[in-house]
mmCIF file of C-alpha atoms in Angstrom:
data_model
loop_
_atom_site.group_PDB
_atom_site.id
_atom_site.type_symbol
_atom_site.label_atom_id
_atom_site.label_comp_id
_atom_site.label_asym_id
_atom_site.label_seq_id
_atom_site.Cartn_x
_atom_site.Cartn_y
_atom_site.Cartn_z
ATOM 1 C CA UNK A 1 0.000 0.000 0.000
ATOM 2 C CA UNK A 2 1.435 3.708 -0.894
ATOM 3 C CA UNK A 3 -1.383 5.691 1.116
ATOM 4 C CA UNK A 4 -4.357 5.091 3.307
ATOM 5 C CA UNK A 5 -7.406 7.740 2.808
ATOM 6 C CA UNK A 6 -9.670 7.797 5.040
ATOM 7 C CA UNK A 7 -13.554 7.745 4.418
ATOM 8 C CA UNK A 8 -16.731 6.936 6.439
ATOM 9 C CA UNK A 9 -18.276 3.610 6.110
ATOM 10 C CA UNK A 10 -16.803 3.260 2.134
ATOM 11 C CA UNK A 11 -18.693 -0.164 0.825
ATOM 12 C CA UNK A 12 -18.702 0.194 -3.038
ATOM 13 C CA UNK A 13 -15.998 2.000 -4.984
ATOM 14 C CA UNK A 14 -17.437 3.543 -8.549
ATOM 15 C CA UNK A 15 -16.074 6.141 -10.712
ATOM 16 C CA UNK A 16 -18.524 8.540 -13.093
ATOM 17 C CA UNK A 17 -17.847 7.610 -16.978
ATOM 18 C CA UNK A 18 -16.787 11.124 -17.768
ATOM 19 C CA UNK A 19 -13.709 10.400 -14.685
ATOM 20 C CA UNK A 20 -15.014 13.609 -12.985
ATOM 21 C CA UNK A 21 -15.984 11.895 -9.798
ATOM 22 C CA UNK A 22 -15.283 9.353 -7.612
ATOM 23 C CA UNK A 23 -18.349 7.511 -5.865
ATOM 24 C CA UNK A 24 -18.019 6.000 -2.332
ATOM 25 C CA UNK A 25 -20.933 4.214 -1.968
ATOM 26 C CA UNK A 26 -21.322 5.010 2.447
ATOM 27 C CA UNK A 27 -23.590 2.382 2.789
ATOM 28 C CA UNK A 28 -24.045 2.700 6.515
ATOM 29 C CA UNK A 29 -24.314 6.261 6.385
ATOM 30 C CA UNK A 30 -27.188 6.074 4.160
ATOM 31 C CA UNK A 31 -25.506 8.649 1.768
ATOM 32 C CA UNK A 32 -22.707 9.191 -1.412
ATOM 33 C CA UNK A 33 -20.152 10.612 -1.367
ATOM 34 C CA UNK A 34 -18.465 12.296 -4.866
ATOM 35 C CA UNK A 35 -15.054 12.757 -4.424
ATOM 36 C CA UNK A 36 -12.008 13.908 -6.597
ATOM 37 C CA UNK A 37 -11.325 10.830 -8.127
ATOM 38 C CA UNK A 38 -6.736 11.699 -7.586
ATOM 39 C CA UNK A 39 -6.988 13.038 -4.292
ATOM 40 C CA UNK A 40 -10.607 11.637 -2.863
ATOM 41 C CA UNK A 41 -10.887 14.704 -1.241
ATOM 42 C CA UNK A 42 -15.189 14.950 -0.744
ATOM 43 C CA UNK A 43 -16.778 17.310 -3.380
ATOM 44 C CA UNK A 44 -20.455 16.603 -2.338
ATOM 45 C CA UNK A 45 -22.112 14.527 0.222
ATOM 46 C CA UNK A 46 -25.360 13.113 -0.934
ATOM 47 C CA UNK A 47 -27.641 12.324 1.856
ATOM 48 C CA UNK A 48 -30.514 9.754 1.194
ATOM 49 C CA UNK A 49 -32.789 7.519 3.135
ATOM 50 C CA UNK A 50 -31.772 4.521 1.173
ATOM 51 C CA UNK A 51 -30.812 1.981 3.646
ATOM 52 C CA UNK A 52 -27.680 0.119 2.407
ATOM 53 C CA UNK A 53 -26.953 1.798 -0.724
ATOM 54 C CA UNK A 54 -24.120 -0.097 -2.644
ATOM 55 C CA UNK A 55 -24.354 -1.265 -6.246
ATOM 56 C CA UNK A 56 -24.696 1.365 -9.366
ATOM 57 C CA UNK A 57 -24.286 1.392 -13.104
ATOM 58 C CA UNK A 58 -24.741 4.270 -15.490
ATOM 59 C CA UNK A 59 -27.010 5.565 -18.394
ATOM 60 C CA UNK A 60 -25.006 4.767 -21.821
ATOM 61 C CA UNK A 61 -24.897 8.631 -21.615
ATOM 62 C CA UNK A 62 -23.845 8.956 -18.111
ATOM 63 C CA UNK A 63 -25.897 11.684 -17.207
ATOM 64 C CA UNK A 64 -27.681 9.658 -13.927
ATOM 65 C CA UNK A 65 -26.969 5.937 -12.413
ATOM 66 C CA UNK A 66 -29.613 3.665 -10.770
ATOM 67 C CA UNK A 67 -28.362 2.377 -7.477
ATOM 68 C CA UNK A 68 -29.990 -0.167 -5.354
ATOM 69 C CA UNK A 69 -31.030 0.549 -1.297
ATOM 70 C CA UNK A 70 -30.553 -3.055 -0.205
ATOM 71 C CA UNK A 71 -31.987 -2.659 3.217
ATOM 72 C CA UNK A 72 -35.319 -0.235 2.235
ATOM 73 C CA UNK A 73 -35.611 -2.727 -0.743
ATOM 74 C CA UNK A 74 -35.430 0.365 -3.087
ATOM 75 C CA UNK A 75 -33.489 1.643 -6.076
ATOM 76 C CA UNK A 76 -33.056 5.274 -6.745
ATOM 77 C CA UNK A 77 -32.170 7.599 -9.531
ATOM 78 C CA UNK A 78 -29.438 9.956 -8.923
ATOM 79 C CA UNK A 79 -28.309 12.700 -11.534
ATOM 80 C CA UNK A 80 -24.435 12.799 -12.067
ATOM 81 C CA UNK A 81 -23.987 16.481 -12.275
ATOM 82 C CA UNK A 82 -26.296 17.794 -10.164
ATOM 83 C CA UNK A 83 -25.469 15.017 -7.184
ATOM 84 C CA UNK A 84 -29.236 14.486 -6.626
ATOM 85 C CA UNK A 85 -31.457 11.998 -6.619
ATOM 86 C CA UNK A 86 -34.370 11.987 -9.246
ATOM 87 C CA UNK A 87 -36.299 9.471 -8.583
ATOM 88 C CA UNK A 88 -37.156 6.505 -5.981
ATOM 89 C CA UNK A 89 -39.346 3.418 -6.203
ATOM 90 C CA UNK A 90 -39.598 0.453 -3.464
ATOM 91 C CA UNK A 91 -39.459 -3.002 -4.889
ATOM 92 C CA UNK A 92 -42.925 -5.143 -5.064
ATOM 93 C CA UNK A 93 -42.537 -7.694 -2.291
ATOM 94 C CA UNK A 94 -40.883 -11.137 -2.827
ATOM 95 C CA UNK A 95 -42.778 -13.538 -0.996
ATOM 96 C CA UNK A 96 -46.182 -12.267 -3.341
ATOM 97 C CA UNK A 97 -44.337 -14.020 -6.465
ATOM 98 C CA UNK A 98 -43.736 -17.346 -5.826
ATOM 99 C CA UNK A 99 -44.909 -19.434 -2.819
ATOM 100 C CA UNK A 100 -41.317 -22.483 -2.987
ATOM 101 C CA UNK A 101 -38.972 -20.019 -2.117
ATOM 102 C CA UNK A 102 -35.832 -21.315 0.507
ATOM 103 C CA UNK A 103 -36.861 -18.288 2.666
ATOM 104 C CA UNK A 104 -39.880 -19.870 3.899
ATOM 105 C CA UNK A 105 -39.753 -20.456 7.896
ATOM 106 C CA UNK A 106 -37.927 -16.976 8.082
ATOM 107 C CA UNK A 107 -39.689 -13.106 8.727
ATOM 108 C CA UNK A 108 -40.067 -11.235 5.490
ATOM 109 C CA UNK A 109 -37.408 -9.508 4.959
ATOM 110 C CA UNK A 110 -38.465 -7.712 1.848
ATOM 111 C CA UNK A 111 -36.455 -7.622 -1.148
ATOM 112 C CA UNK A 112 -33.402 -6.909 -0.961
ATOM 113 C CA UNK A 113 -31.690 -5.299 -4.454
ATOM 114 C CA UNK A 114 -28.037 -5.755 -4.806
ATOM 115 C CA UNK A 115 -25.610 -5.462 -8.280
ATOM 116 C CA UNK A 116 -27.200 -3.424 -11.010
ATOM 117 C CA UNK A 117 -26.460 -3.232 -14.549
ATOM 118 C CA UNK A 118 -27.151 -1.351 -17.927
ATOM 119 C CA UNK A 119 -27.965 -3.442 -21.084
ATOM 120 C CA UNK A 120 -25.345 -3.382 -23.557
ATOM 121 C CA UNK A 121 -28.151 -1.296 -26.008
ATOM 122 C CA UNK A 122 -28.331 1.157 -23.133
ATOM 123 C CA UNK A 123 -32.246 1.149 -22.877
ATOM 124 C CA UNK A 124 -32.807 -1.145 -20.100
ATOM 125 C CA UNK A 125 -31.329 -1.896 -16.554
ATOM 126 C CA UNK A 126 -31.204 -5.140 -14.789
ATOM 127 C CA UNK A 127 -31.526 -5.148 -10.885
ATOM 128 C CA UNK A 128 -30.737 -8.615 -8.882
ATOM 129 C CA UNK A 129 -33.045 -8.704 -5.710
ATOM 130 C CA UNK A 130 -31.354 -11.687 -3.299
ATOM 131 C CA UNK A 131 -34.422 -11.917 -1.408
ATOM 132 C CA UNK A 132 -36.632 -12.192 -4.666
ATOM 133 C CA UNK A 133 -34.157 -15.314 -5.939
ATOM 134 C CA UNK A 134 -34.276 -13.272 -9.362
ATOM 135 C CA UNK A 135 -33.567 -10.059 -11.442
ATOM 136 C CA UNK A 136 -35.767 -6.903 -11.880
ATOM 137 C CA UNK A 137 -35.550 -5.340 -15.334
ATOM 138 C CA UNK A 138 -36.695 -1.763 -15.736
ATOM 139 C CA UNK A 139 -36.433 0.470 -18.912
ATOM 140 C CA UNK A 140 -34.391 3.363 -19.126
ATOM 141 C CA UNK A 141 -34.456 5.959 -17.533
ATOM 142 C CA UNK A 142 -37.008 4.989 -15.129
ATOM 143 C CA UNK A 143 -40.282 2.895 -15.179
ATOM 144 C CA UNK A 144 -42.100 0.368 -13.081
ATOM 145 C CA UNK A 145 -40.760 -3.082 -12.888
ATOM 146 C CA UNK A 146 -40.859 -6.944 -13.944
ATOM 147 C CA UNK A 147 -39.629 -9.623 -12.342
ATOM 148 C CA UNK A 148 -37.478 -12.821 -13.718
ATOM 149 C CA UNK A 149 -36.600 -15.548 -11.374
ATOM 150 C CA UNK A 150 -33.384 -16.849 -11.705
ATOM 151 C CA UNK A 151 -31.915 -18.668 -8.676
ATOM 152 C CA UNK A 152 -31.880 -18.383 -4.661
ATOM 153 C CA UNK A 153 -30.112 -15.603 -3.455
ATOM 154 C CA UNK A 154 -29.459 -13.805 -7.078
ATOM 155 C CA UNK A 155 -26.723 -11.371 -5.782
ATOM 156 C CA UNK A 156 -24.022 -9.711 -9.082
ATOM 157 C CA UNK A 157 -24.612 -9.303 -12.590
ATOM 158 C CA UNK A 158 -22.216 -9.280 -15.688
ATOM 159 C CA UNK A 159 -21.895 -8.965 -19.060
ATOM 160 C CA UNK A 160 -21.050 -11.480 -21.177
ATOM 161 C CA UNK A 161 -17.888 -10.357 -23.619
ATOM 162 C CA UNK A 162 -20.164 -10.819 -26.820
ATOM 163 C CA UNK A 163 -22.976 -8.669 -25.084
ATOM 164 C CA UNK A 164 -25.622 -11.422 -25.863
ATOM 165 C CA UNK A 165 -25.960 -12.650 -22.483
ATOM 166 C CA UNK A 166 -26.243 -11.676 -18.683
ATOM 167 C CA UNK A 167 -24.476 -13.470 -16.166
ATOM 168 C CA UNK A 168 -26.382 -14.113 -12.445
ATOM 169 C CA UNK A 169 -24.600 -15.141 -9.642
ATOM 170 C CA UNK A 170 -27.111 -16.957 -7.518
ATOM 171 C CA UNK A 171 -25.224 -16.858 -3.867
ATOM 172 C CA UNK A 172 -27.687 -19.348 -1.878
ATOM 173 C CA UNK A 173 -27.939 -21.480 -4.864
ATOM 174 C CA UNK A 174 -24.740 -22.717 -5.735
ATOM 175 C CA UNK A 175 -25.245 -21.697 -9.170
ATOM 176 C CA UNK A 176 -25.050 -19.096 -11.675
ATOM 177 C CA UNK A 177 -27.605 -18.404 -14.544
ATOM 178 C CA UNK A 178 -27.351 -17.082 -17.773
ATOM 179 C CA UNK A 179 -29.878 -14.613 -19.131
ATOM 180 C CA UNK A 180 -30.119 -13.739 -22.891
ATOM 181 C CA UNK A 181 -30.911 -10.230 -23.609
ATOM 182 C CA UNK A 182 -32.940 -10.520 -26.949
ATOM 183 C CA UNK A 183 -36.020 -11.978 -25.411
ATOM 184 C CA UNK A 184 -34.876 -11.695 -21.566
ATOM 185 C CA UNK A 185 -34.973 -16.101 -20.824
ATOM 186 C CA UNK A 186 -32.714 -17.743 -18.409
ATOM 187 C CA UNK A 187 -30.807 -19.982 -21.431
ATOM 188 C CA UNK A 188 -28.793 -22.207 -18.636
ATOM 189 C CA UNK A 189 -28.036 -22.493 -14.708
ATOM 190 C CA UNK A 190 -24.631 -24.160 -13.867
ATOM 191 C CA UNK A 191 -24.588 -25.515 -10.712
ATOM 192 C CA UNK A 192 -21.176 -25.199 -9.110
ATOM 193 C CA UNK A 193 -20.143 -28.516 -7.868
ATOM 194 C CA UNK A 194 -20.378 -28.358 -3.514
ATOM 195 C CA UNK A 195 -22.059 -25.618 -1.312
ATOM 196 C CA UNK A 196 -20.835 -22.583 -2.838
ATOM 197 C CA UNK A 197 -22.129 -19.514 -2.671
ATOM 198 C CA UNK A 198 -21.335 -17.411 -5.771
ATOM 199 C CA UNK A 199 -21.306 -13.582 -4.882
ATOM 200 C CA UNK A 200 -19.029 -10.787 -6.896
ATOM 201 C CA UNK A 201 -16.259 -12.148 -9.995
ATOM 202 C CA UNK A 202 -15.758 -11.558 -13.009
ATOM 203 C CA UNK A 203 -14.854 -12.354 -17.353
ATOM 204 C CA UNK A 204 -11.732 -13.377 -18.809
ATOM 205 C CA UNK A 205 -10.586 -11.444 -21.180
ATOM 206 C CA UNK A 206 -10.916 -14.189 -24.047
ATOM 207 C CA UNK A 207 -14.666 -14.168 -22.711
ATOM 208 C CA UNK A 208 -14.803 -18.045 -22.037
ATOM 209 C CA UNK A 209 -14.972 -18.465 -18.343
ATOM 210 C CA UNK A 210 -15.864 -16.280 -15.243
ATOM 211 C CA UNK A 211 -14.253 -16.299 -11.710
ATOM 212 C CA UNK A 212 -16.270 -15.663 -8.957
ATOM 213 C CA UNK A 213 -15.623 -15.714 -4.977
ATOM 214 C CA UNK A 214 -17.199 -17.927 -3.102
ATOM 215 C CA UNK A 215 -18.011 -15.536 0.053
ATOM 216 C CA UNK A 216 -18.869 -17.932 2.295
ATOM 217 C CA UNK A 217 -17.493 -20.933 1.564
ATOM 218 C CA UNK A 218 -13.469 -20.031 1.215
ATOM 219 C CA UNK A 219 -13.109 -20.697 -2.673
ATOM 220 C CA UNK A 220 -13.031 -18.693 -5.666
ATOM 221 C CA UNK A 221 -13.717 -20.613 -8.643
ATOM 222 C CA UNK A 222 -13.300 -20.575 -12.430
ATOM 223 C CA UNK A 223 -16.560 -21.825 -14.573
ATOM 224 C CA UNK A 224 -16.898 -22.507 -18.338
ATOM 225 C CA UNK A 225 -18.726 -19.921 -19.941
ATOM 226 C CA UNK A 226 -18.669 -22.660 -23.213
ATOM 227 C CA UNK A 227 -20.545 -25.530 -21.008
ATOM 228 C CA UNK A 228 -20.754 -24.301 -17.413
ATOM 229 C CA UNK A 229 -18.510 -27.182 -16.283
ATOM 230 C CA UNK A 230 -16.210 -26.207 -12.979
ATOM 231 C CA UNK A 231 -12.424 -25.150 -14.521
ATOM 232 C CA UNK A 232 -11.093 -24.880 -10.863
ATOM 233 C CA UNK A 233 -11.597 -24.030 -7.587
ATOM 234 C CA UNK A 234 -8.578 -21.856 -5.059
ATOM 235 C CA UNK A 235 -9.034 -22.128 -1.705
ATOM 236 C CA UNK A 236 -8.763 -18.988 0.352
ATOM 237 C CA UNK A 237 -8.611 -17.327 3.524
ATOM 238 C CA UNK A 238 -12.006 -16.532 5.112
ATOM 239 C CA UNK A 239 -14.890 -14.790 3.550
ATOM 240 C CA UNK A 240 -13.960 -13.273 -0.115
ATOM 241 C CA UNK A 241 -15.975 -10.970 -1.200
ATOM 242 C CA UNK A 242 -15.432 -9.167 -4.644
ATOM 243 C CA UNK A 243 -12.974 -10.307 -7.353
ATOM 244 C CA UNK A 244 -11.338 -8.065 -10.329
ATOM 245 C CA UNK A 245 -10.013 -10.245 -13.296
ATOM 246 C CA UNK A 246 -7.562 -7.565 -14.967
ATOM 247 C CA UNK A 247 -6.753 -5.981 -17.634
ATOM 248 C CA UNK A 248 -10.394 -5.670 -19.000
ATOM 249 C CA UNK A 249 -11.557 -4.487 -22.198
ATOM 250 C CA UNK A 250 -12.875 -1.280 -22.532
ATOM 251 C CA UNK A 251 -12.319 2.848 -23.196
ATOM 252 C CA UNK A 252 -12.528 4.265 -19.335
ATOM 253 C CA UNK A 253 -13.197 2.402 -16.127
ATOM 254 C CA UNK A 254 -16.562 2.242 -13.743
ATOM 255 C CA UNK A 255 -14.995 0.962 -11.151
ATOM 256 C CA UNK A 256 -16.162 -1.640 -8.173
ATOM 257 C CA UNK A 257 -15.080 -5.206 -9.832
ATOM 258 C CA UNK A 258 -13.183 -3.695 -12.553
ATOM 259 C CA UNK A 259 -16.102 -3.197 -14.435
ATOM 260 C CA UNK A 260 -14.998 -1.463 -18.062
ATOM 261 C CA UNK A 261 -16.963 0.226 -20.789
#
């Protein structure tokens, strides 16, 4: 490490397309923080009531990002420039959309929206809801939403490198599923072999496997984007989180997971 800056509660790590910003997600704090993306030094503190704010993507214009309030199952618009939020809308409730769901026996929690992510044609964003067990899609900029199950605990999204397909990790599930964008249907689930629990990875740069950490089971592991099959599995110390695979393609970075565009 060359320096240590602090920050309140930082969670997520973003940065705005147009480099102008950085965006420390304070997800404690309730509130966003834009910083100078050399220095950090806070520009603007935006304060919300969105309860666990974390995950974000942009508009293909980067004027405003959509990022989800995992703990007042919520997502809200924010403008870039301004530092504001736009708009707000609460999530339907999970337990109304399917009655076999692994959360039965346990209080309703509500949903609970985590990674978000912009289709590669810019007009429509994708929001996984862990508590739903599956993926919210919304059209840009803002509209109401519909629901696509995908797998218990759906938790980070990613695009493939051909931009035909969405990748869903599935943390309770011990799976990930594959959604195709032209007509939005879950094309495969590949169950990862054990009881892993798939949370934040990413794609190779020849497109044809994705590493993921296994958060709670000490792993990361390498899948087969070709035929799902299990390439490898690392053991590590306790409790991994996110993984960056690097270099990525791409013209300027987003940040959080390395995520390029």
């Amino acid at each position: 490490p060359l320096k240590t800056i602090p920050l309140l509660d930082p969670y997520n790590l973003y940065f705005t397309p147009n480099g102008k910003y950085a965006v420390v997600m304070q997800e404690r704090m309730k509130q966003i923080a834009f910083a100078d993306p050399h220095t950090f030094k806070i520009i603007h503190t935006l304060k919300t009531n969105c309860g666990g704010v974390n995950h974000a993507d942009w508009s293909a214009d980067g004027t405003y990002f959509v990022a989800s309030c995992e703990f007042s199952s919520s997502i809200i618009e924010v403008d870039t420039e301004k530092m504001k939020i736009i708009h707000e809308q609460f999530i339907p409730d999970s337990h109304s959309l399917h009655s076999a769901s692994h959360h039965a026996g346990l209080p309703n929690l509500g949903p609970q929206p985590q990674d978000v992510k912009l289709s590669p044609d810019g007009k429509t964003f994708y929001i996984a809801d862990m508590m739903s067990d599956g993926i919210w899609v919304m059209t840009a900029p803002w509209s109401k939403l519909s629901y696509i199950k995908t797998g218990f605990g759906a938790h980070g999204l990613y695009v493939t490198r051909d931009s035909q397909n969405l990748i869903v990790t599935n943390r309770d599930d011990s799976s990930i599923s594959i959604l195709r964008f032209s007509d939005n249907k879950v094309i495969h689930k590949y169950k990862i072999p054990g009881n892993a629990s798939p949370d934040m990875g990413g794609i190779s740069a020849d497109g044809n496997s994705f590493w993921v950490s296994g958060r709670y089971d000490n792993a990361i592991y390498q899948i087969s984007l070709l035929d799902g099959h299990l390439i490898k599995k690392i053991n590590t110390e306790k409790g991994p989180h996110g993984l960056a695979v690097w270099p990525q393609p791409g013209r300027y970075s987003l940040g959080h997971t390395g995520i390029m565009r």
